[in-house]
mmCIF file of C-alpha atoms and ligand atoms in Angstrom:
data_model
loop_
_atom_site.group_PDB
_atom_site.id
_atom_site.type_symbol
_atom_site.label_atom_id
_atom_site.label_comp_id
_atom_site.label_asym_id
_atom_site.label_seq_id
_atom_site.Cartn_x
_atom_site.Cartn_y
_atom_site.Cartn_z
ATOM 1 C CA MET A 1 -130.820 205.231 195.928
ATOM 2 C CA THR A 2 -130.336 202.239 198.141
ATOM 3 C CA PRO A 3 -127.376 200.367 196.372
ATOM 4 C CA LEU A 4 -128.612 196.724 195.644
ATOM 5 C CA ALA A 5 -126.072 195.122 193.107
ATOM 6 C CA LEU A 6 -121.896 195.542 193.306
ATOM 7 C CA ARG A 7 -122.511 197.715 190.160
ATOM 8 C CA ASP A 8 -124.154 200.406 192.206
ATOM 9 C CA PHE A 9 -121.527 200.482 194.387
ATOM 10 C CA GLU A 10 -118.913 201.262 191.774
ATOM 11 C CA ALA A 11 -120.986 203.834 190.103
ATOM 12 C CA GLU A 12 -121.141 205.476 193.670
ATOM 13 C CA ALA A 13 -117.461 205.127 193.912
ATOM 14 C CA ARG A 14 -116.690 206.364 190.240
ATOM 15 C CA ARG A 15 -119.021 209.648 191.090
ATOM 16 C CA ARG A 16 -117.069 210.005 194.574
ATOM 17 C CA LEU A 17 -113.581 209.368 193.557
ATOM 18 C CA ASP A 18 -110.970 211.461 191.810
ATOM 19 C CA PRO A 19 -110.705 210.189 188.546
ATOM 20 C CA ALA A 20 -107.109 209.373 188.269
ATOM 21 C CA ILE A 21 -107.344 207.460 191.514
ATOM 22 C CA TRP A 22 -110.632 206.099 189.700
ATOM 23 C CA ASP A 23 -108.706 204.984 186.949
ATOM 24 C CA TYR A 24 -105.952 203.279 189.004
ATOM 25 C CA TYR A 25 -108.593 200.968 190.647
ATOM 26 C CA ALA A 26 -110.460 200.457 187.362
ATOM 27 C CA GLY A 27 -108.067 200.101 184.997
ATOM 28 C CA GLY A 28 -106.066 197.553 183.649
ATOM 29 C CA ALA A 29 -102.709 196.553 181.221
ATOM 30 C CA ASP A 30 -102.685 197.770 177.237
ATOM 31 C CA ASP A 31 -106.149 197.742 175.733
ATOM 32 C CA GLU A 32 -107.899 196.109 178.701
ATOM 33 C CA VAL A 33 -109.272 192.971 176.752
ATOM 34 C CA THR A 34 -108.649 191.245 180.000
ATOM 35 C CA VAL A 35 -110.651 193.325 182.437
ATOM 36 C CA ARG A 36 -113.868 193.532 180.166
ATOM 37 C CA ALA A 37 -113.317 189.308 179.534
ATOM 38 C CA ASN A 38 -113.134 188.660 183.435
ATOM 39 C CA THR A 39 -116.651 189.957 183.636
ATOM 40 C CA SER A 40 -118.204 189.279 180.243
ATOM 41 C CA ALA A 41 -117.355 185.334 180.197
ATOM 42 C CA TYR A 42 -119.549 184.960 182.972
ATOM 43 C CA ALA A 43 -122.665 186.085 181.036
ATOM 44 C CA ARG A 44 -122.049 183.507 178.406
ATOM 45 C CA ILE A 45 -121.945 180.571 180.903
ATOM 46 C CA GLY A 46 -125.587 179.198 181.448
ATOM 47 C CA LEU A 47 -126.740 177.863 184.510
ATOM 48 C CA VAL A 48 -129.051 174.923 184.108
ATOM 49 C CA PRO A 49 -130.669 174.462 187.750
ATOM 50 C CA ARG A 50 -131.790 171.232 189.514
ATOM 51 C CA VAL A 51 -135.386 171.350 190.762
ATOM 52 C CA LEU A 52 -137.268 169.342 193.333
ATOM 53 C CA ARG A 53 -134.343 168.747 196.188
ATOM 54 C CA GLY A 54 -135.678 170.511 198.967
ATOM 55 C CA ALA A 55 -132.566 172.837 199.424
ATOM 56 C CA PHE A 56 -134.576 174.619 202.129
ATOM 57 C CA HIS A 57 -131.476 175.614 204.213
ATOM 58 C CA ARG A 58 -128.313 176.278 202.458
ATOM 59 C CA GLN A 59 -124.828 176.007 204.169
ATOM 60 C CA LEU A 60 -122.626 178.545 202.766
ATOM 61 C CA ALA A 61 -119.436 177.770 205.207
ATOM 62 C CA VAL A 62 -115.929 176.723 203.533
ATOM 63 C CA ASP A 63 -113.119 175.365 204.716
ATOM 64 C CA VAL A 64 -109.826 177.012 203.469
ATOM 65 C CA LEU A 65 -106.186 176.155 205.094
ATOM 66 C CA GLY A 66 -107.539 175.467 208.368
ATOM 67 C CA HIS A 67 -109.717 178.513 208.588
ATOM 68 C CA ARG A 68 -113.624 177.919 208.738
ATOM 69 C CA LEU A 69 -115.296 180.916 206.435
ATOM 70 C CA SER A 70 -118.812 181.966 206.669
ATOM 71 C CA MET A 71 -118.897 182.088 203.174
ATOM 72 C CA PRO A 72 -116.708 181.008 200.031
ATOM 73 C CA ILE A 73 -115.715 184.450 199.317
ATOM 74 C CA LEU A 74 -112.491 186.415 200.550
ATOM 75 C CA ALA A 75 -110.677 189.637 199.872
ATOM 76 C CA ALA A 76 -108.325 189.789 197.159
ATOM 77 C CA PRO A 77 -105.235 192.169 198.057
ATOM 78 C CA THR A 78 -105.477 195.274 197.030
ATOM 79 C CA ALA A 79 -102.836 198.418 197.122
ATOM 80 C CA PHE A 80 -103.735 201.988 198.614
ATOM 81 C CA HIS A 81 -107.182 201.764 200.323
ATOM 82 C CA LEU A 82 -106.414 205.042 202.024
ATOM 83 C CA LEU A 83 -106.837 206.787 198.529
ATOM 84 C CA ALA A 84 -110.686 205.233 198.445
ATOM 85 C CA HIS A 85 -111.740 206.208 201.994
ATOM 86 C CA PRO A 86 -110.607 207.340 205.241
ATOM 87 C CA ASP A 87 -111.299 203.941 206.673
ATOM 88 C CA GLY A 88 -108.548 202.579 204.866
ATOM 89 C CA GLU A 89 -107.445 198.921 205.277
ATOM 90 C CA LYS A 90 -108.624 199.112 208.676
ATOM 91 C CA GLY A 91 -112.310 199.667 207.663
ATOM 92 C CA SER A 92 -112.354 196.961 205.052
ATOM 93 C CA ALA A 93 -110.416 194.557 207.361
ATOM 94 C CA ARG A 94 -113.428 195.085 210.065
ATOM 95 C CA ALA A 95 -115.898 194.482 207.282
ATOM 96 C CA VAL A 96 -114.413 191.207 205.974
ATOM 97 C CA ALA A 97 -113.900 189.860 209.567
ATOM 98 C CA ALA A 98 -117.134 190.628 210.734
ATOM 99 C CA ALA A 99 -118.580 188.953 207.722
ATOM 100 C CA GLY A 100 -116.750 185.727 208.852
ATOM 101 C CA SER A 101 -114.321 185.967 205.906
ATOM 102 C CA LEU A 102 -110.869 186.289 205.220
ATOM 103 C CA SER A 103 -108.321 189.331 204.194
ATOM 104 C CA ILE A 104 -105.326 188.804 202.049
ATOM 105 C CA ILE A 105 -103.457 192.305 203.073
ATOM 106 C CA SER A 106 -101.550 193.567 200.264
ATOM 107 C CA MET A 107 -97.781 194.383 200.880
ATOM 108 C CA ALA A 108 -98.702 197.667 198.914
ATOM 109 C CA ALA A 109 -101.548 198.620 201.966
ATOM 110 C CA THR A 110 -101.669 202.292 202.922
ATOM 111 C CA THR A 111 -101.730 200.977 206.468
ATOM 112 C CA ALA A 112 -99.193 199.065 208.715
ATOM 113 C CA VAL A 113 -100.365 195.539 208.883
ATOM 114 C CA GLU A 114 -99.985 195.054 212.488
ATOM 115 C CA GLU A 115 -103.083 197.932 212.524
ATOM 116 C CA ILE A 116 -105.081 195.833 209.977
ATOM 117 C CA THR A 117 -105.066 192.476 211.749
ATOM 118 C CA ALA A 118 -105.679 194.538 215.263
ATOM 119 C CA ALA A 119 -108.685 196.314 213.548
ATOM 120 C CA GLY A 120 -109.953 193.036 211.849
ATOM 121 C CA ARG A 121 -109.669 191.173 215.252
ATOM 122 C CA SER A 122 -111.600 194.199 217.014
ATOM 123 C CA ALA A 123 -114.215 193.009 214.973
ATOM 124 C CA ASN A 124 -113.952 189.222 215.060
ATOM 125 C CA PRO A 125 -111.707 187.830 217.382
ATOM 126 C CA ASP A 126 -111.438 184.683 215.167
ATOM 127 C CA ALA A 127 -110.624 186.537 211.724
ATOM 128 C CA ALA A 128 -107.827 185.218 209.615
ATOM 129 C CA PHE A 129 -105.523 187.015 207.516
ATOM 130 C CA TRP A 130 -102.821 186.130 204.547
ATOM 131 C CA PHE A 131 -100.157 188.618 203.586
ATOM 132 C CA GLN A 132 -99.417 189.150 200.182
ATOM 133 C CA LEU A 133 -95.682 189.564 198.918
ATOM 134 C CA TYR A 134 -94.009 190.587 196.194
ATOM 135 C CA LEU A 135 -90.586 189.179 196.602
ATOM 136 C CA GLN A 136 -88.161 191.556 196.538
ATOM 137 C CA PRO A 137 -84.726 191.255 194.912
ATOM 138 C CA ASP A 138 -83.107 192.087 198.442
ATOM 139 C CA LEU A 139 -83.775 188.891 200.034
ATOM 140 C CA ALA A 140 -82.980 189.810 203.576
ATOM 141 C CA TYR A 141 -85.222 192.626 203.077
ATOM 142 C CA SER A 142 -88.249 190.492 201.899
ATOM 143 C CA GLN A 143 -87.383 188.327 205.322
ATOM 144 C CA ALA A 144 -87.710 191.309 207.269
ATOM 145 C CA VAL A 145 -91.141 191.917 205.552
ATOM 146 C CA ILE A 146 -92.271 188.343 205.821
ATOM 147 C CA GLU A 147 -91.197 187.937 209.613
ATOM 148 C CA ARG A 148 -93.409 191.501 210.329
ATOM 149 C CA ALA A 149 -96.371 189.682 208.611
ATOM 150 C CA GLU A 150 -95.935 186.554 210.765
ATOM 151 C CA ALA A 151 -95.748 188.465 213.988
ATOM 152 C CA ALA A 152 -98.670 190.545 213.395
ATOM 153 C CA GLY A 153 -100.752 187.109 213.083
ATOM 154 C CA CYS A 154 -101.024 186.701 209.572
ATOM 155 C CA SER A 155 -101.336 182.933 208.598
ATOM 156 C CA ALA A 156 -100.034 182.068 205.158
ATOM 157 C CA LEU A 157 -98.098 184.182 202.659
ATOM 158 C CA VAL A 158 -99.499 184.496 199.147
ATOM 159 C CA VAL A 159 -96.683 185.086 196.712
ATOM 160 C CA THR A 160 -97.865 186.942 193.589
ATOM 161 C CA VAL A 161 -95.904 185.310 190.803
ATOM 162 C CA ASP A 162 -97.944 187.132 188.019
ATOM 163 C CA SER A 163 -95.555 190.338 188.352
ATOM 164 C CA PRO A 164 -92.217 190.225 187.424
ATOM 165 C CA VAL A 165 -92.070 193.584 186.278
ATOM 166 C CA TYR A 166 -94.996 195.981 186.216
ATOM 167 C CA GLY A 167 -97.990 196.045 183.885
ATOM 168 C CA ASN A 168 -98.444 198.748 181.136
ATOM 169 C CA ARG A 169 -101.270 200.882 183.017
ATOM 170 C CA GLU A 170 -101.894 203.349 180.203
ATOM 171 C CA ARG A 171 -104.430 205.256 182.363
ATOM 172 C CA ASP A 172 -101.900 205.518 185.129
ATOM 173 C CA ARG A 173 -99.528 206.887 182.553
ATOM 174 C CA ARG A 174 -101.749 209.497 181.354
ATOM 175 C CA ASN A 175 -102.727 210.572 184.641
ATOM 176 C CA GLY A 176 -99.412 210.723 186.158
ATOM 177 C CA PHE A 177 -100.967 208.793 188.786
ATOM 178 C CA LEU A 178 -97.681 207.206 190.215
ATOM 179 C CA ASP A 179 -95.964 210.505 190.465
ATOM 180 C CA LEU A 180 -98.316 211.871 192.340
ATOM 181 C CA PRO A 181 -96.589 213.658 195.406
ATOM 182 C CA GLY A 182 -96.698 211.613 198.574
ATOM 183 C CA LEU A 183 -99.835 209.373 197.712
ATOM 184 C CA LEU A 184 -98.111 205.983 197.738
ATOM 185 C CA VAL A 185 -96.885 205.000 201.375
ATOM 186 C CA ALA A 186 -97.179 201.388 201.356
ATOM 187 C CA GLU A 187 -96.543 201.226 205.187
ATOM 188 C CA ASN A 188 -95.180 197.290 205.296
ATOM 189 C CA THR A 189 -92.165 198.351 202.872
ATOM 190 C CA ARG A 190 -90.411 200.081 205.398
ATOM 191 C CA GLU A 191 -86.604 199.939 206.383
ATOM 192 C CA PRO A 192 -86.403 197.645 209.287
ATOM 193 C CA LEU A 193 -83.931 199.809 212.002
ATOM 194 C CA PRO A 194 -81.729 197.930 214.598
ATOM 195 C CA THR A 195 -84.608 199.312 216.915
ATOM 196 C CA GLY A 196 -86.912 196.954 215.796
ATOM 197 C CA GLU A 197 -88.969 199.987 214.488
ATOM 198 C CA TRP A 198 -89.647 200.580 211.173
ATOM 199 C CA GLY A 199 -87.973 203.570 209.316
ATOM 200 C CA ASN A 200 -88.774 205.247 205.604
ATOM 201 C CA PRO A 201 -90.568 203.272 203.171
ATOM 202 C CA ARG A 202 -88.782 201.736 200.178
ATOM 203 C CA SER A 203 -90.585 201.784 197.065
ATOM 204 C CA ILE A 204 -91.560 198.293 195.788
ATOM 205 C CA GLY A 205 -89.448 196.653 193.614
ATOM 206 C CA PHE A 206 -90.153 193.156 191.050
ATOM 207 C CA THR A 207 -88.143 190.127 191.124
ATOM 208 C CA GLY A 208 -87.570 190.282 187.142
ATOM 209 C CA ASP A 209 -85.976 186.813 187.749
ATOM 210 C CA LEU A 210 -88.725 184.865 189.721
ATOM 211 C CA SER A 211 -88.718 181.491 189.237
ATOM 212 C CA TRP A 212 -89.287 178.120 191.290
ATOM 213 C CA ASP A 213 -85.559 178.803 192.967
ATOM 214 C CA HIS A 214 -87.457 181.513 195.027
ATOM 215 C CA LEU A 215 -89.967 179.284 195.879
ATOM 216 C CA ALA A 216 -87.611 176.980 197.383
ATOM 217 C CA TRP A 217 -85.978 180.099 199.441
ATOM 218 C CA LEU A 218 -89.290 181.116 200.616
ATOM 219 C CA ARG A 219 -89.394 177.692 202.579
ATOM 220 C CA THR A 220 -86.310 178.232 204.312
ATOM 221 C CA ALA A 221 -87.445 182.171 205.027
ATOM 222 C CA THR A 222 -90.880 181.309 206.539
ATOM 223 C CA SER A 223 -92.836 178.150 208.213
ATOM 224 C CA LEU A 224 -96.280 179.550 206.888
ATOM 225 C CA PRO A 225 -98.018 177.927 204.352
ATOM 226 C CA VAL A 226 -96.881 179.203 200.736
ATOM 227 C CA VAL A 227 -100.110 180.102 198.480
ATOM 228 C CA LEU A 228 -99.009 181.302 194.431
ATOM 229 C CA LYS A 229 -101.416 184.030 193.475
ATOM 230 C CA GLY A 230 -101.344 184.419 189.328
ATOM 231 C CA ILE A 231 -101.514 180.737 188.195
ATOM 232 C CA THR A 232 -102.991 180.966 184.843
ATOM 233 C CA HIS A 233 -101.548 177.807 183.158
ATOM 234 C CA PRO A 234 -102.652 174.248 184.041
ATOM 235 C CA GLU A 235 -98.679 172.995 184.018
ATOM 236 C CA ASP A 236 -98.064 175.906 186.431
ATOM 237 C CA ALA A 237 -100.836 174.492 188.513
ATOM 238 C CA ARG A 238 -99.319 171.250 188.672
ATOM 239 C CA LEU A 239 -95.656 172.189 188.995
ATOM 240 C CA ALA A 240 -96.912 174.334 192.227
ATOM 241 C CA VAL A 241 -98.754 171.627 193.616
ATOM 242 C CA GLU A 242 -95.822 169.369 193.177
ATOM 243 C CA ASN A 243 -93.426 171.805 195.070
ATOM 244 C CA GLY A 244 -95.521 171.695 197.900
ATOM 245 C CA VAL A 245 -97.632 175.078 197.907
ATOM 246 C CA ALA A 246 -100.685 174.986 200.005
ATOM 247 C CA ALA A 247 -103.292 176.559 197.720
ATOM 248 C CA ILE A 248 -103.510 178.299 194.692
ATOM 249 C CA VAL A 249 -104.959 181.815 193.249
ATOM 250 C CA VAL A 250 -106.055 181.434 189.516
ATOM 251 C CA SER A 251 -105.674 185.032 188.669
ATOM 252 C CA ASN A 252 -105.015 187.228 186.017
ATOM 253 C CA HIS A 253 -104.528 190.377 188.460
ATOM 254 C CA GLY A 254 -107.683 191.595 187.367
ATOM 255 C CA GLY A 255 -105.966 192.183 183.842
ATOM 256 C CA ARG A 256 -103.753 194.669 185.074
ATOM 257 C CA GLN A 257 -100.343 192.727 184.046
ATOM 258 C CA LEU A 258 -100.288 190.786 181.076
ATOM 259 C CA ASP A 259 -103.281 191.656 178.692
ATOM 260 C CA THR A 260 -105.239 189.251 176.453
ATOM 261 C CA VAL A 261 -104.635 186.346 178.971
ATOM 262 C CA PRO A 262 -108.208 184.751 179.013
ATOM 263 C CA ALA A 263 -110.611 185.255 181.525
ATOM 264 C CA THR A 264 -109.647 183.304 184.965
ATOM 265 C CA ILE A 265 -113.066 181.625 184.713
ATOM 266 C CA ASP A 266 -112.208 180.092 181.354
ATOM 267 C CA LEU A 267 -109.082 178.810 182.502
ATOM 268 C CA LEU A 268 -110.493 177.234 185.729
ATOM 269 C CA PRO A 269 -111.784 174.058 184.621
ATOM 270 C CA ALA A 270 -108.166 172.997 183.169
ATOM 271 C CA ILE A 271 -106.537 174.146 186.501
ATOM 272 C CA ALA A 272 -109.228 172.479 188.684
ATOM 273 C CA GLU A 273 -108.572 169.337 186.621
ATOM 274 C CA ALA A 274 -104.723 169.726 186.781
ATOM 275 C CA VAL A 275 -104.829 170.159 190.709
ATOM 276 C CA ASP A 276 -107.336 167.180 191.174
ATOM 277 C CA GLY A 277 -108.482 168.500 194.746
ATOM 278 C CA ARG A 278 -105.099 167.999 196.133
ATOM 279 C CA VAL A 279 -105.076 171.834 197.319
ATOM 280 C CA PRO A 280 -107.673 174.116 197.621
ATOM 281 C CA VAL A 281 -108.090 176.346 194.004
ATOM 282 C CA VAL A 282 -109.128 180.298 194.900
ATOM 283 C CA LEU A 283 -110.421 182.178 191.899
ATOM 284 C CA ASP A 284 -110.230 185.841 191.164
ATOM 285 C CA GLY A 285 -111.440 188.341 188.638
ATOM 286 C CA GLY A 286 -114.588 189.548 187.507
ATOM 287 C CA ILE A 287 -116.714 188.010 190.155
ATOM 288 C CA ARG A 288 -119.390 190.486 190.500
ATOM 289 C CA ARG A 289 -122.982 188.709 190.965
ATOM 290 C CA GLY A 290 -123.892 185.348 193.604
ATOM 291 C CA THR A 291 -124.029 183.590 190.018
ATOM 292 C CA ASP A 292 -120.508 184.169 189.078
ATOM 293 C CA VAL A 293 -119.627 182.711 192.450
ATOM 294 C CA LEU A 294 -121.400 179.661 192.128
ATOM 295 C CA LYS A 295 -120.313 179.148 188.319
ATOM 296 C CA ALA A 296 -116.878 179.576 190.018
ATOM 297 C CA LEU A 297 -117.343 176.723 192.658
ATOM 298 C CA ALA A 298 -119.113 174.922 189.741
ATOM 299 C CA PHE A 299 -116.200 174.904 187.564
ATOM 300 C CA GLY A 300 -113.585 173.688 190.716
ATOM 301 C CA ALA A 301 -112.941 176.896 192.813
ATOM 302 C CA THR A 302 -112.779 175.936 196.395
ATOM 303 C CA ALA A 303 -113.324 179.869 196.720
ATOM 304 C CA VAL A 304 -113.521 183.025 195.117
ATOM 305 C CA ALA A 305 -111.826 186.467 195.909
ATOM 306 C CA LEU A 306 -113.001 190.183 195.288
ATOM 307 C CA GLY A 307 -110.602 192.642 194.154
ATOM 308 C CA ARG A 308 -112.294 196.273 192.968
ATOM 309 C CA PRO A 309 -115.731 195.145 194.450
ATOM 310 C CA ILE A 310 -114.203 195.601 197.806
ATOM 311 C CA ILE A 311 -112.589 198.962 196.828
ATOM 312 C CA TRP A 312 -115.925 200.223 195.687
ATOM 313 C CA GLY A 313 -117.768 199.411 199.038
ATOM 314 C CA LEU A 314 -115.408 201.108 200.706
ATOM 315 C CA ALA A 315 -115.192 204.338 198.571
ATOM 316 C CA ALA A 316 -118.872 204.297 198.715
ATOM 317 C CA GLY A 317 -119.211 203.757 202.492
ATOM 318 C CA GLY A 318 -116.229 203.385 204.261
ATOM 319 C CA GLU A 319 -116.311 199.854 206.299
ATOM 320 C CA GLN A 320 -120.474 199.944 206.250
ATOM 321 C CA GLY A 321 -119.836 200.133 202.401
ATOM 322 C CA VAL A 322 -117.550 196.897 202.380
ATOM 323 C CA GLY A 323 -119.981 195.064 204.713
ATOM 324 C CA ASP A 324 -122.839 195.636 202.388
ATOM 325 C CA VAL A 325 -120.940 194.442 199.431
ATOM 326 C CA LEU A 326 -120.208 191.150 201.325
ATOM 327 C CA SER A 327 -123.998 190.830 202.605
ATOM 328 C CA ILE A 328 -125.220 191.580 199.031
ATOM 329 C CA LEU A 329 -122.930 188.954 197.416
ATOM 330 C CA ARG A 330 -123.709 186.321 200.058
ATOM 331 C CA THR A 331 -127.396 186.918 199.967
ATOM 332 C CA GLU A 332 -127.222 186.563 195.795
ATOM 333 C CA LEU A 333 -125.063 183.345 196.292
ATOM 334 C CA ASP A 334 -127.484 182.053 198.759
ATOM 335 C CA ARG A 335 -130.289 182.581 196.478
ATOM 336 C CA ALA A 336 -128.630 181.288 193.498
ATOM 337 C CA MET A 337 -127.906 178.150 195.430
ATOM 338 C CA ALA A 338 -131.663 177.576 196.236
ATOM 339 C CA LEU A 339 -132.780 178.180 192.616
ATOM 340 C CA CYS A 340 -130.017 175.808 191.634
ATOM 341 C CA GLY A 341 -131.152 173.427 194.364
ATOM 342 C CA CYS A 342 -127.646 173.514 196.342
ATOM 343 C CA SER A 343 -128.264 172.735 200.341
ATOM 344 C CA SER A 344 -124.566 173.028 200.508
ATOM 345 C CA VAL A 345 -121.499 174.427 198.570
ATOM 346 C CA LEU A 346 -120.029 171.057 198.349
ATOM 347 C CA GLU A 347 -123.083 170.106 196.341
ATOM 348 C CA VAL A 348 -122.516 172.790 193.924
ATOM 349 C CA SER A 349 -121.027 170.973 190.640
ATOM 350 C CA ARG A 350 -120.138 170.833 187.271
ATOM 351 C CA GLU A 351 -123.518 169.541 186.430
ATOM 352 C CA LEU A 352 -124.924 172.796 186.551
ATOM 353 C CA VAL A 353 -123.185 174.977 184.082
ATOM 354 C CA ARG A 354 -123.587 174.704 180.336
ATOM 355 C CA PRO A 355 -121.794 175.262 178.213
ATOM 356 C CA ALA A 356 -118.159 174.776 179.514
ATOM 357 C CA PRO A 357 -115.740 177.561 178.287
ATOM 358 C CA GLU A 358 -114.213 174.996 176.131
ATOM 359 C CA GLU A 359 -117.043 174.313 173.832
ATOM 360 C CA SER A 360 -117.932 177.620 173.694
ATOM 361 C CA TRP A 361 -114.515 178.507 172.525
ATOM 362 C CA SER A 362 -114.683 175.269 169.768
ATOM 363 C CA ARG A 363 -117.895 177.398 168.644
ATOM 364 C CA LEU A 364 -116.107 180.996 167.899
HETATM 365 C C1 FMN B 1 -106.643 198.772 192.649
HETATM 366 C C2 FMN B 1 -105.795 197.339 192.336
HETATM 367 C C3 FMN B 1 -105.032 196.682 193.184
HETATM 368 C C4 FMN B 1 -104.379 195.867 193.443
HETATM 369 N N1 FMN B 1 -103.346 195.306 194.119
HETATM 370 C C5 FMN B 1 -102.668 194.316 193.958
HETATM 371 C C6 FMN B 1 -101.729 194.226 195.311
HETATM 372 O O1 FMN B 1 -101.102 194.913 196.110
HETATM 373 N N2 FMN B 1 -100.955 192.784 195.175
HETATM 374 C C7 FMN B 1 -101.709 191.831 194.294
HETATM 375 O O2 FMN B 1 -101.203 190.435 194.129
HETATM 376 N N3 FMN B 1 -102.852 192.058 193.632
HETATM 377 C C8 FMN B 1 -103.589 193.239 193.557
HETATM 378 N N4 FMN B 1 -104.436 193.354 192.627
HETATM 379 C C9 FMN B 1 -105.175 192.341 192.023
HETATM 380 C C10 FMN B 1 -106.097 191.888 192.975
HETATM 381 O O3 FMN B 1 -105.787 191.160 193.903
HETATM 382 C C11 FMN B 1 -106.955 190.581 191.746
HETATM 383 O O4 FMN B 1 -106.345 189.774 191.466
HETATM 384 C C12 FMN B 1 -108.041 191.591 191.145
HETATM 385 O O5 FMN B 1 -108.080 192.770 191.813
HETATM 386 C C13 FMN B 1 -109.056 190.479 190.798
HETATM 387 O O6 FMN B 1 -109.855 191.317 190.171
HETATM 388 P P1 FMN B 1 -111.515 191.677 190.030
HETATM 389 O O7 FMN B 1 -110.790 193.067 190.628
HETATM 390 O O8 FMN B 1 -112.047 191.994 188.945
HETATM 391 O O9 FMN B 1 -112.146 191.440 191.388
HETATM 392 C C14 FMN B 1 -104.877 194.452 192.725
HETATM 393 C C15 FMN B 1 -106.223 194.794 191.907
HETATM 394 C C16 FMN B 1 -106.641 196.177 191.821
HETATM 395 C C17 FMN B 1 -108.009 196.382 191.057
HETATM 396 C C1 7N5 B 2 -96.611 198.538 193.528
HETATM 397 C C2 7N5 B 2 -98.390 198.476 193.952
HETATM 398 C C3 7N5 B 2 -98.654 197.509 192.834
HETATM 399 C C4 7N5 B 2 -100.449 197.011 193.161
HETATM 400 C C5 7N5 B 2 -100.675 196.192 192.135
HETATM 401 O O1 7N5 B 2 -100.344 195.245 192.381
HETATM 402 C C6 7N5 B 2 -101.810 196.816 191.352
HETATM 403 O O2 7N5 B 2 -102.044 197.865 190.875
HETATM 404 O O3 7N5 B 2 -102.379 195.725 190.581
#
C-alpha cells in the first residue's frame, strides 16, 4: 500500500523494526502522558479559514539564522539512525538536504559528523546543518566535540537544556535496550587523539549542574550561534533572549524527559509572546500533519522540527522514505495554506486558530 500520510510510515516502521528498537524510538518518560499530549493537542485546536483571498500561489520558504529553507520544517536531532536503516544518518541528511531543509545532527548520531555533512552536501551543496550538543561535564572534551562539529561545517550549536539527567524510559529498561552489546556507538563522542584522529567512543554523559554559567562558557568555546533546545517556560525563553541566544527550540524532548509537561503547541503562545519576535522560535513535538505545522506557525513559531517522523521514513524506506515524509508534509502544509487563504507562511496568523490553548484549558 502506498503511504499517503506520516502515520502510514509509522505503521510500516513498526512492522519492520525489532520491537526493542521500535520501543526506543516510540517511547517516552514514565507514563508517556506528554508523548500522547504532544499529538492529541492538535486535535482540539480548530482552524477557522479565511476565504476569497486568492491564495493561488503559495510561498513556503522561510529564513532561519541566515539560511533560506524551502519550507518551515526541519529535522530535529534524533539519535542512532543506523538502528532504523542501513542508510542511517547519511540517508536522512541527503533527503533533508534535497528537500531544501536543515538537519540538526544529534551528538548521539551513529555516523561521524563529517560524513553526515558531506552526504547532505552531495545532495544539495547549499545544505545547512546545526550540531546538537549534550554539554559534557568535561569541558575540555566538550570543546573538542564542538570544534569537530565546526570543522565539519555545522553553522550553529544546538544545546539541549532539558536533560541534566536522562529521562525514565521504562520501555527501554524493560527491554534492556541500553545493555544491548555494541548497539550504541555514538561516532561523535570519540576521544580526540594527539594525531588529530578520533579514538574510542566515550559514553555520553549529562551535566547535572547545567546552568546559565555554562552558556557563558559556551561563548568562549565557540563563535557559532547558540540555540537552546528544550525551552518550555516563558520565563526561560525571556532569559534565553537576554543571554544572547540566537534562537530557541520549544521542546519537551518528544515526551522523553520530564513526563506531564504540557504539549508544546499549548506552551508556544506564551513563549512567542515572551520572545516577541527577537529571535526565531522553532517548535518540535507531535507534528504529524500539515495542519499541525500551520497551527504552530499561527501561534508564533518560525518553523517546526520533526523527530520521530524522520525515523519512520528512514525505517520504512531509507533515504527515499525520509524524502517521502518531507514531501507529504510539504504538500499537506501547502494545501492547508491554500484552504486558509494564505499565500505565504508570513500570512499565517493567529486569527486562523480557535480556541487558543489557554481558553480550552479554562474550560476543562
Ligand atoms: C529516538 C529519538 C532520539 C532522540 N535523540 C535526541 C538527541 O540525541 N538529542 C536531542 O536533543 N533530542 C533528541 N530527541 C528529541 C527530538 O529532538 C525532538 O525533540 C522530539 O523527537 C520531537 O518530537 P516528535 O518525535 O514528536 O517529533 C530524540 C527523540 C527521539 C524520538
Ligand atoms: C544518550 C542518547 C540520548 C538520545 C536522546 O536524546 C533520546 O533518546 O531522547
